[in-house]
PDB file of C-alpha atoms and ligand atoms in Angstrom:
ATOM      1  CA  MET N 946      -7.279 -21.069  21.332  1.00  0.00           C
ATOM      2  CA  LYS N 947     -10.186 -22.140  19.113  1.00  0.00           C
ATOM      3  CA  SER N 948      -8.997 -22.681  15.553  1.00  0.00           C
ATOM      4  CA  ALA N 949     -12.095 -20.852  14.293  1.00  0.00           C
ATOM      5  CA  LYS N 950     -10.681 -17.734  15.916  1.00  0.00           C
ATOM      6  CA  LEU N 951      -7.248 -18.106  14.353  1.00  0.00           C
ATOM      7  CA  PRO N 952      -6.354 -15.853  11.441  1.00  0.00           C
ATOM      8  CA  GLN N 953      -5.880 -17.786   8.239  1.00  0.00           C
ATOM      9  CA  HIS N 954      -3.441 -15.186   6.944  1.00  0.00           C
ATOM     10  CA  ILE N 955      -1.082 -13.038   9.009  1.00  0.00           C
ATOM     11  CA  ALA N 956       0.890 -10.169   7.499  1.00  0.00           C
ATOM     12  CA  ILE N 957       3.762  -8.586   9.414  1.00  0.00           C
ATOM     13  CA  VAL N 958       5.669  -5.312   9.155  1.00  0.00           C
ATOM     14  CA  MET N 959       8.885  -6.375  10.889  1.00  0.00           C
ATOM     15  CA  ASP N 960       9.923  -3.013  12.313  1.00  0.00           C
ATOM     16  CA  GLY N 961      12.534  -2.106  14.896  1.00  0.00           C
ATOM     17  CA  ASN N 962      15.683  -3.891  13.737  1.00  0.00           C
ATOM     18  CA  GLY N 963      17.711  -0.692  13.542  1.00  0.00           C
ATOM     19  CA  ARG N 964      16.696   0.524  17.005  1.00  0.00           C
ATOM     20  CA  TRP N 965      17.338  -2.934  18.460  1.00  0.00           C
ATOM     21  CA  ALA N 966      20.908  -2.761  17.152  1.00  0.00           C
ATOM     22  CA  GLN N 967      21.501   0.899  18.050  1.00  0.00           C
ATOM     23  CA  LYS N 968      20.447   0.260  21.650  1.00  0.00           C
ATOM     24  CA  ARG N 969      23.253  -2.289  21.800  1.00  0.00           C
ATOM     25  CA  HIS N 970      25.793  -0.048  20.019  1.00  0.00           C
ATOM     26  CA  MET N 971      25.807  -2.462  17.117  1.00  0.00           C
ATOM     27  CA  PRO N 972      25.542  -1.671  13.398  1.00  0.00           C
ATOM     28  CA  ARG N 973      21.965  -1.598  12.062  1.00  0.00           C
ATOM     29  CA  LEU N 974      22.705  -4.624   9.918  1.00  0.00           C
ATOM     30  CA  ALA N 975      23.240  -6.678  13.083  1.00  0.00           C
ATOM     31  CA  GLY N 976      19.598  -5.888  13.912  1.00  0.00           C
ATOM     32  CA  HIS N 977      18.464  -7.098  10.502  1.00  0.00           C
ATOM     33  CA  LYS N 978      20.446 -10.318  11.015  1.00  0.00           C
ATOM     34  CA  ARG N 979      18.706 -10.875  14.335  1.00  0.00           C
ATOM     35  CA  GLY N 980      15.499 -10.077  12.484  1.00  0.00           C
ATOM     36  CA  VAL N 981      16.033 -13.153  10.348  1.00  0.00           C
ATOM     37  CA  ASP N 982      16.309 -15.237  13.548  1.00  0.00           C
ATOM     38  CA  ALA N 983      13.038 -13.747  14.808  1.00  0.00           C
ATOM     39  CA  LEU N 984      11.399 -14.544  11.489  1.00  0.00           C
ATOM     40  CA  LYS N 985      12.461 -18.183  11.813  1.00  0.00           C
ATOM     41  CA  VAL N 986      10.878 -18.340  15.282  1.00  0.00           C
ATOM     42  CA  VAL N 987       7.629 -16.788  14.039  1.00  0.00           C
ATOM     43  CA  ILE N 988       7.467 -19.092  10.995  1.00  0.00           C
ATOM     44  CA  GLN N 989       7.801 -22.080  13.315  1.00  0.00           C
ATOM     45  CA  ALA N 990       5.135 -20.708  15.665  1.00  0.00           C
ATOM     46  CA  CYS N 991       2.734 -20.104  12.762  1.00  0.00           C
ATOM     47  CA  LEU N 992       3.342 -23.638  11.526  1.00  0.00           C
ATOM     48  CA  GLY N 993       2.589 -24.888  15.032  1.00  0.00           C
ATOM     49  CA  HIS N 994      -0.712 -23.017  15.033  1.00  0.00           C
ATOM     50  CA  GLY N 995      -1.570 -24.319  11.564  1.00  0.00           C
ATOM     51  CA  ILE N 996      -1.809 -20.829  10.068  1.00  0.00           C
ATOM     52  CA  PRO N 997      -1.870 -21.359   6.298  1.00  0.00           C
ATOM     53  CA  VAL N 998      -0.429 -18.043   5.054  1.00  0.00           C
ATOM     54  CA  LEU N 999       2.245 -15.711   6.452  1.00  0.00           C
ATOM     55  CA  THR N1000       3.319 -12.590   4.566  1.00  0.00           C
ATOM     56  CA  VAL N1001       6.252 -10.457   5.712  1.00  0.00           C
ATOM     57  CA  PHE N1002       7.602  -7.074   4.613  1.00  0.00           C
ATOM     58  CA  ALA N1003      11.342  -7.566   4.212  1.00  0.00           C
ATOM     59  CA  PHE N1004      12.327  -4.664   1.915  1.00  0.00           C
ATOM     60  CA  SER N1005      10.130  -1.831   0.754  1.00  0.00           C
ATOM     61  CA  SER N1006      10.288   0.169  -2.461  1.00  0.00           C
ATOM     62  CA  GLU N1007      11.286   3.093  -0.221  1.00  0.00           C
ATOM     63  CA  ASN N1008      14.150   1.243   1.504  1.00  0.00           C
ATOM     64  CA  TRP N1009      16.424   2.030  -1.475  1.00  0.00           C
ATOM     65  CA  SER N1010      16.870   5.491   0.031  1.00  0.00           C
ATOM     66  CA  ARG N1011      18.657   4.079   3.088  1.00  0.00           C
ATOM     67  CA  PRO N1012      22.472   4.321   3.296  1.00  0.00           C
ATOM     68  CA  THR N1013      24.130   2.275   0.538  1.00  0.00           C
ATOM     69  CA  GLY N1014      25.774  -0.104   3.004  1.00  0.00           C
ATOM     70  CA  GLU N1015      22.466  -0.934   4.666  1.00  0.00           C
ATOM     71  CA  VAL N1016      20.761  -1.504   1.303  1.00  0.00           C
ATOM     72  CA  SER N1017      23.508  -3.791   0.020  1.00  0.00           C
ATOM     73  CA  GLY N1018      23.538  -5.536   3.408  1.00  0.00           C
ATOM     74  CA  LEU N1019      19.806  -6.245   3.196  1.00  0.00           C
ATOM     75  CA  LEU N1020      20.130  -7.560  -0.360  1.00  0.00           C
ATOM     76  CA  GLU N1021      22.999  -9.798   0.706  1.00  0.00           C
ATOM     77  CA  LEU N1022      21.106 -10.914   3.806  1.00  0.00           C
ATOM     78  CA  LEU N1023      18.199 -12.141   1.698  1.00  0.00           C
ATOM     79  CA  ASN N1024      20.598 -14.069  -0.522  1.00  0.00           C
ATOM     80  CA  VAL N1025      22.557 -15.605   2.368  1.00  0.00           C
ATOM     81  CA  ALA N1026      19.529 -16.365   4.546  1.00  0.00           C
ATOM     82  CA  LEU N1027      17.737 -18.000   1.652  1.00  0.00           C
ATOM     83  CA  ARG N1028      20.678 -20.218   0.724  1.00  0.00           C
ATOM     84  CA  ARG N1029      21.113 -21.161   4.397  1.00  0.00           C
ATOM     85  CA  GLU N1030      17.452 -21.802   5.251  1.00  0.00           C
ATOM     86  CA  LEU N1031      15.929 -23.036   1.995  1.00  0.00           C
ATOM     87  CA  ALA N1032      16.371 -26.758   2.660  1.00  0.00           C
ATOM     88  CA  ALA N1033      14.868 -26.490   6.158  1.00  0.00           C
ATOM     89  CA  LEU N1034      11.904 -24.451   4.887  1.00  0.00           C
ATOM     90  CA  HIS N1035      11.346 -26.983   2.110  1.00  0.00           C
ATOM     91  CA  ASP N1036      11.547 -29.893   4.590  1.00  0.00           C
ATOM     92  CA  ARG N1037       8.844 -28.249   6.693  1.00  0.00           C
ATOM     93  CA  GLY N1038       6.516 -28.098   3.694  1.00  0.00           C
ATOM     94  CA  ILE N1039       6.675 -24.330   3.284  1.00  0.00           C
ATOM     95  CA  ARG N1040       5.903 -22.794  -0.081  1.00  0.00           C
ATOM     96  CA  LEU N1041       7.970 -19.671  -0.687  1.00  0.00           C
ATOM     97  CA  ARG N1042       6.798 -16.757  -2.806  1.00  0.00           C
ATOM     98  CA  PHE N1043       8.556 -13.448  -3.371  1.00  0.00           C
ATOM     99  CA  LEU N1044       6.315 -10.458  -4.014  1.00  0.00           C
ATOM    100  CA  GLY N1045       7.692  -7.231  -5.393  1.00  0.00           C
ATOM    101  CA  SER N1046       9.334  -5.577  -8.337  1.00  0.00           C
ATOM    102  CA  GLN N1047      12.419  -7.102  -9.917  1.00  0.00           C
ATOM    103  CA  HIS N1048      13.528  -3.614 -10.947  1.00  0.00           C
ATOM    104  CA  GLY N1049      16.869  -2.815  -9.332  1.00  0.00           C
ATOM    105  CA  LEU N1050      17.557  -6.379  -8.195  1.00  0.00           C
ATOM    106  CA  ALA N1051      20.561  -8.234  -9.615  1.00  0.00           C
ATOM    107  CA  PRO N1052      19.570 -10.927 -12.150  1.00  0.00           C
ATOM    108  CA  GLU N1053      21.492 -13.479 -10.035  1.00  0.00           C
ATOM    109  CA  LEU N1054      19.355 -12.647  -6.978  1.00  0.00           C
ATOM    110  CA  CYS N1055      16.161 -12.838  -9.060  1.00  0.00           C
ATOM    111  CA  ALA N1056      17.247 -16.284 -10.251  1.00  0.00           C
ATOM    112  CA  VAL N1057      17.823 -17.443  -6.652  1.00  0.00           C
ATOM    113  CA  LEU N1058      14.331 -16.234  -5.705  1.00  0.00           C
ATOM    114  CA  ARG N1059      12.675 -17.911  -8.716  1.00  0.00           C
ATOM    115  CA  ASP N1060      14.569 -21.172  -8.020  1.00  0.00           C
ATOM    116  CA  ALA N1061      13.343 -21.170  -4.412  1.00  0.00           C
ATOM    117  CA  GLU N1062       9.776 -20.586  -5.602  1.00  0.00           C
ATOM    118  CA  GLN N1063      10.046 -23.433  -8.087  1.00  0.00           C
ATOM    119  CA  LEU N1064      11.577 -25.856  -5.590  1.00  0.00           C
ATOM    120  CA  THR N1065       8.862 -25.260  -2.986  1.00  0.00           C
ATOM    121  CA  HIS N1066       5.959 -24.795  -5.394  1.00  0.00           C
ATOM    122  CA  ALA N1067       4.013 -27.916  -4.389  1.00  0.00           C
ATOM    123  CA  ASN N1068       4.483 -27.560  -0.612  1.00  0.00           C
ATOM    124  CA  GLN N1069       1.269 -27.493   1.400  1.00  0.00           C
ATOM    125  CA  ALA N1070       2.033 -26.821   5.071  1.00  0.00           C
ATOM    126  CA  MET N1071       2.165 -23.028   4.778  1.00  0.00           C
ATOM    127  CA  VAL N1072       2.675 -20.290   2.214  1.00  0.00           C
ATOM    128  CA  LEU N1073       5.381 -17.789   3.155  1.00  0.00           C
ATOM    129  CA  ASN N1074       5.144 -14.624   1.073  1.00  0.00           C
ATOM    130  CA  ILE N1075       8.273 -12.504   1.380  1.00  0.00           C
ATOM    131  CA  CYS N1076       7.641  -8.965   0.156  1.00  0.00           C
ATOM    132  CA  PHE N1077      10.946  -7.709  -1.171  1.00  0.00           C
ATOM    133  CA  ASN N1078      11.307  -4.511  -3.187  1.00  0.00           C
ATOM    134  CA  TYR N1079       7.587  -4.263  -2.582  1.00  0.00           C
ATOM    135  CA  GLY N1080       5.244  -1.302  -2.257  1.00  0.00           C
ATOM    136  CA  GLY N1081       1.469  -1.316  -2.041  1.00  0.00           C
ATOM    137  CA  ARG N1082       1.140   1.505  -4.558  1.00  0.00           C
ATOM    138  CA  TRP N1083       3.493  -0.260  -6.963  1.00  0.00           C
ATOM    139  CA  ASP N1084       1.380  -3.417  -6.602  1.00  0.00           C
ATOM    140  CA  ILE N1085      -1.871  -1.585  -7.421  1.00  0.00           C
ATOM    141  CA  VAL N1086      -0.405   0.352 -10.357  1.00  0.00           C
ATOM    142  CA  ASP N1087       1.337  -2.748 -11.730  1.00  0.00           C
ATOM    143  CA  ALA N1088      -1.861  -4.815 -11.547  1.00  0.00           C
ATOM    144  CA  ALA N1089      -3.991  -2.066 -13.114  1.00  0.00           C
ATOM    145  CA  ALA N1090      -1.462  -1.503 -15.902  1.00  0.00           C
ATOM    146  CA  ARG N1091      -1.367  -5.208 -16.771  1.00  0.00           C
ATOM    147  CA  LEU N1092      -5.161  -5.400 -16.813  1.00  0.00           C
ATOM    148  CA  ALA N1093      -5.375  -2.294 -19.005  1.00  0.00           C
ATOM    149  CA  ALA N1094      -2.726  -3.619 -21.397  1.00  0.00           C
ATOM    150  CA  ALA N1095      -4.693  -6.859 -21.741  1.00  0.00           C
ATOM    151  CA  GLY N1096      -7.945  -4.962 -22.284  1.00  0.00           C
ATOM    152  CA  THR N1097      -9.452  -6.514 -19.142  1.00  0.00           C
ATOM    153  CA  PRO N1098     -12.062  -4.359 -17.385  1.00  0.00           C
ATOM    154  CA  ILE N1099     -10.785  -3.120 -14.032  1.00  0.00           C
ATOM    155  CA  THR N1100     -13.087  -4.431 -11.318  1.00  0.00           C
ATOM    156  CA  GLU N1101     -12.528  -5.436  -7.696  1.00  0.00           C
ATOM    157  CA  MET N1102     -12.443  -9.053  -8.791  1.00  0.00           C
ATOM    158  CA  SER N1103      -9.994  -8.571 -11.658  1.00  0.00           C
ATOM    159  CA  MET N1104      -7.767  -6.428  -9.425  1.00  0.00           C
ATOM    160  CA  ASN N1105      -7.818  -9.066  -6.666  1.00  0.00           C
ATOM    161  CA  ALA N1106      -6.690 -11.638  -9.198  1.00  0.00           C
ATOM    162  CA  ALA N1107      -3.966  -9.410 -10.694  1.00  0.00           C
ATOM    163  CA  LEU N1108      -2.352  -8.215  -7.450  1.00  0.00           C
ATOM    164  CA  SER N1109       0.838  -9.960  -6.428  1.00  0.00           C
ATOM    165  CA  LEU N1110      -0.647 -11.677  -3.375  1.00  0.00           C
ATOM    166  CA  ALA N1111      -3.168 -13.646  -5.477  1.00  0.00           C
ATOM    167  CA  PRO N1112      -4.349 -16.354  -5.086  1.00  0.00           C
ATOM    168  CA  CYS N1113      -3.803 -16.004  -1.335  1.00  0.00           C
ATOM    169  CA  PRO N1114      -6.734 -14.505   0.570  1.00  0.00           C
ATOM    170  CA  ASP N1115      -6.403 -11.042   2.096  1.00  0.00           C
ATOM    171  CA  PRO N1116      -4.654 -10.915   5.495  1.00  0.00           C
ATOM    172  CA  ASP N1117      -6.994 -11.374   8.452  1.00  0.00           C
ATOM    173  CA  LEU N1118      -4.443  -9.896  10.828  1.00  0.00           C
ATOM    174  CA  LEU N1119      -1.760  -7.301  10.168  1.00  0.00           C
ATOM    175  CA  ILE N1120       0.911  -7.059  12.858  1.00  0.00           C
ATOM    176  CA  ARG N1121       3.377  -4.181  13.041  1.00  0.00           C
ATOM    177  CA  THR N1122       6.153  -4.324  15.597  1.00  0.00           C
ATOM    178  CA  GLY N1123       8.488  -1.588  16.799  1.00  0.00           C
ATOM    179  CA  ASP N1124       5.941   0.810  18.315  1.00  0.00           C
ATOM    180  CA  GLU N1125       5.096   2.490  15.025  1.00  0.00           C
ATOM    181  CA  TYR N1126       1.514   2.965  13.877  1.00  0.00           C
ATOM    182  CA  ARG N1127       1.589   3.105  10.095  1.00  0.00           C
ATOM    183  CA  LEU N1128       1.010   0.811   7.112  1.00  0.00           C
ATOM    184  CA  SER N1129       4.112   2.171   5.342  1.00  0.00           C
ATOM    185  CA  ASN N1130       2.828   1.251   1.886  1.00  0.00           C
ATOM    186  CA  PHE N1131       2.353  -2.438   2.756  1.00  0.00           C
ATOM    187  CA  LEU N1132      -0.505  -4.393   1.098  1.00  0.00           C
ATOM    188  CA  LEU N1133      -2.656  -1.257   0.828  1.00  0.00           C
ATOM    189  CA  TRP N1134      -5.424  -2.899  -1.194  1.00  0.00           C
ATOM    190  CA  GLN N1135      -5.332  -6.253   0.559  1.00  0.00           C
ATOM    191  CA  CYS N1136      -5.500  -4.898   4.125  1.00  0.00           C
ATOM    192  CA  ALA N1137      -8.773  -3.053   3.555  1.00  0.00           C
ATOM    193  CA  TYR N1138     -10.507  -5.189   6.203  1.00  0.00           C
ATOM    194  CA  SER N1139      -7.557  -6.675   8.081  1.00  0.00           C
ATOM    195  CA  GLU N1140      -7.496  -6.391  11.833  1.00  0.00           C
ATOM    196  CA  LEU N1141      -4.544  -4.207  12.842  1.00  0.00           C
ATOM    197  CA  TYR N1142      -2.326  -5.079  15.803  1.00  0.00           C
ATOM    198  CA  PHE N1143       0.564  -2.910  16.919  1.00  0.00           C
ATOM    199  CA  SER N1144       3.260  -4.239  19.235  1.00  0.00           C
ATOM    200  CA  SER N1145       5.875  -2.167  21.013  1.00  0.00           C
ATOM    201  CA  VAL N1146       8.288  -5.113  20.849  1.00  0.00           C
ATOM    202  CA  LEU N1147      11.202  -4.500  18.474  1.00  0.00           C
ATOM    203  CA  TRP N1148      11.166  -7.134  15.736  1.00  0.00           C
ATOM    204  CA  PRO N1149      14.345  -9.013  16.789  1.00  0.00           C
ATOM    205  CA  ASP N1150      12.707  -9.590  20.199  1.00  0.00           C
ATOM    206  CA  PHE N1151       9.369 -10.702  18.753  1.00  0.00           C
ATOM    207  CA  ASP N1152       8.807 -14.353  19.632  1.00  0.00           C
ATOM    208  CA  ALA N1153       6.135 -17.045  20.008  1.00  0.00           C
ATOM    209  CA  ALA N1154       4.793 -15.433  23.201  1.00  0.00           C
ATOM    210  CA  ALA N1155       4.503 -12.047  21.493  1.00  0.00           C
ATOM    211  CA  LEU N1156       2.723 -13.722  18.581  1.00  0.00           C
ATOM    212  CA  ASP N1157       0.309 -15.376  21.016  1.00  0.00           C
ATOM    213  CA  LEU N1158      -0.604 -11.946  22.401  1.00  0.00           C
ATOM    214  CA  ALA N1159      -1.415 -10.803  18.872  1.00  0.00           C
ATOM    215  CA  LEU N1160      -3.503 -13.933  18.276  1.00  0.00           C
ATOM    216  CA  GLU N1161      -5.388 -13.388  21.532  1.00  0.00           C
ATOM    217  CA  ALA N1162      -6.132  -9.801  20.538  1.00  0.00           C
ATOM    218  CA  TYR N1163      -7.331 -10.996  17.142  1.00  0.00           C
ATOM    219  CA  ALA N1164      -9.585 -13.653  18.725  1.00  0.00           C
ATOM    220  CA  SER N1165     -11.256 -10.966  20.826  1.00  0.00           C
ATOM    221  CA  ARG N1166     -12.103  -8.750  17.847  1.00  0.00           C
ATOM    222  CA  GLU N1167     -15.506  -8.680  16.200  1.00  0.00           C
ATOM    223  CA  ARG N1168     -15.040  -8.472  12.436  1.00  0.00           C
ATOM    224  CA  ARG N1169     -17.906  -6.711  10.729  1.00  0.00           C
ATOM    225  CA  PHE N1170     -16.554  -5.897   7.274  1.00  0.00           C
ATOM    226  CA  GLY N1171     -18.631  -2.727   7.222  1.00  0.00           C
ATOM    227  CA  ARG N1172     -21.803  -4.500   8.327  1.00  0.00           C
ATOM    228  CA  THR N1173     -23.495  -4.186  11.695  1.00  0.00           C
ATOM    229  CA  THR N1174     -23.069  -7.719  13.060  1.00  0.00           C
ATOM    230  CA  GLN N1175     -20.484 -10.471  12.724  1.00  0.00           C
ATOM    231  CA  SER N1176     -22.980 -12.971  11.293  1.00  0.00           C
ATOM    232  CA  SER N1177     -23.923 -10.689   8.441  1.00  0.00           C
ATOM    233  CA  ALA N1178     -20.211 -10.200   7.773  1.00  0.00           C
ATOM    234  CA  SER N1179     -19.572 -13.811   6.821  1.00  0.00           C
ATOM    235  CA  SER N1180     -21.443 -13.416   3.548  1.00  0.00           C
ATOM    236  CA  ALA N1181     -20.066  -9.936   2.890  1.00  0.00           C
ATOM    237  CA  VAL N1182     -16.640 -10.914   1.642  1.00  0.00           C
ATOM    238  CA  PRO N1183     -15.920 -13.516  -1.022  1.00  0.00           C
ATOM    239  CA  ALA N1184     -13.722 -16.406   0.109  1.00  0.00           C
TER     240      ALA N1184
HETATM  241  C1  LIG E2496      12.536  -2.427   9.477  1.00  0.00           C
HETATM  242  O1  LIG E2496      13.296  -2.117  10.611  1.00  0.00           O
HETATM  243  C2  LIG E2496      13.039  -3.645   8.890  1.00  0.00           C
HETATM  244  C3  LIG E2496      13.519  -3.726   7.625  1.00  0.00           C
HETATM  245  C4  LIG E2496      13.585  -2.600   6.705  1.00  0.00           C
HETATM  246  C5  LIG E2496      14.050  -4.994   7.122  1.00  0.00           C
HETATM  247  C6  LIG E2496      13.326  -6.199   7.610  1.00  0.00           C
HETATM  248  C7  LIG E2496      14.181  -7.372   7.363  1.00  0.00           C
HETATM  249  C8  LIG E2496      14.294  -8.414   8.213  1.00  0.00           C
HETATM  250  C9  LIG E2496      13.508  -8.581   9.443  1.00  0.00           C
HETATM  251  C10 LIG E2496      15.221  -9.461   7.892  1.00  0.00           C
HETATM  252  C11 LIG E2496      14.478 -10.612   7.301  1.00  0.00           C
HETATM  253  C12 LIG E2496      14.479 -10.449   5.894  1.00  0.00           C
HETATM  254  C13 LIG E2496      14.839 -11.383   5.033  1.00  0.00           C
HETATM  255  C14 LIG E2496      16.136 -11.300   4.407  1.00  0.00           C
HETATM  256  C15 LIG E2496      13.943 -12.483   4.675  1.00  0.00           C
HETATM  257  P1  LIG E2496      14.055  -0.742  10.635  1.00  0.00           P
HETATM  258  O2  LIG E2496      15.394  -0.927  10.043  1.00  0.00           O
HETATM  259  O3  LIG E2496      13.233   0.319   9.987  1.00  0.00           O
HETATM  260  O4  LIG E2496      14.166  -0.492  12.172  1.00  0.00           O
HETATM  261  P2  LIG E2496      14.109   0.907  12.925  1.00  0.00           P
HETATM  262  O5  LIG E2496      12.721   1.426  12.731  1.00  0.00           O
HETATM  263  O6  LIG E2496      14.393   0.521  14.324  1.00  0.00           O
HETATM  264  O7  LIG E2496      15.166   1.777  12.333  1.00  0.00           O
END
């Protein structure tokens, strides 16, 4: 595939873990654990393609309303997976960032996340944004409130700079797995012009071949950014 047709930023709603587990008469948390394995495969595949930014939705602001055991399991899974995988991610040159509110997270977990960000800060191979305790509406309100408190005029440019994804560019491609067709409060501002790709594959089964299908679909799209032709689109959106 021509690199010019590769997305420079992929965002993924990793949906279907629970159904994957339930189909196998396993607890939902077993699906989330397999979801971590799928994420490792997709990270490696993105590295192989030279995709500079990958952003994944690991825990939404709304996920707190799930059963207590599932919530605590997801919090623990982040902690365990991070401790287990951090060295390998660092070795591969991956820069880790955690986007989301710290509200409700244990200070010890926040410290683990900040340490991982600090350790990998200078890595250049790929940025991996993990959205945890994240919601698109929270992101917009939080950015606007900080701008207002600082007396900064609220413009598209100042908002872009204040949102948690900055300085990464907006996603070119948003993938949602699990046969659901919603944004579910993920990167609402930043996905304004993202190409949307929905896969019926449940996230734990999503692999390099499934990613390639998404990349092929993306390569076949004509991005117009509200204009009439692709060529006029290239000047329509700031880098
Ligand atoms: C949605 O599937 C998935 C989540 C709420 C959690 C996603 C988390 C992972 C893939 C694990 C990787 C995360 C870490 C720790 C980095 P669902 O539970 O809504 O599935 P369902 O729609 O089948 O019920």
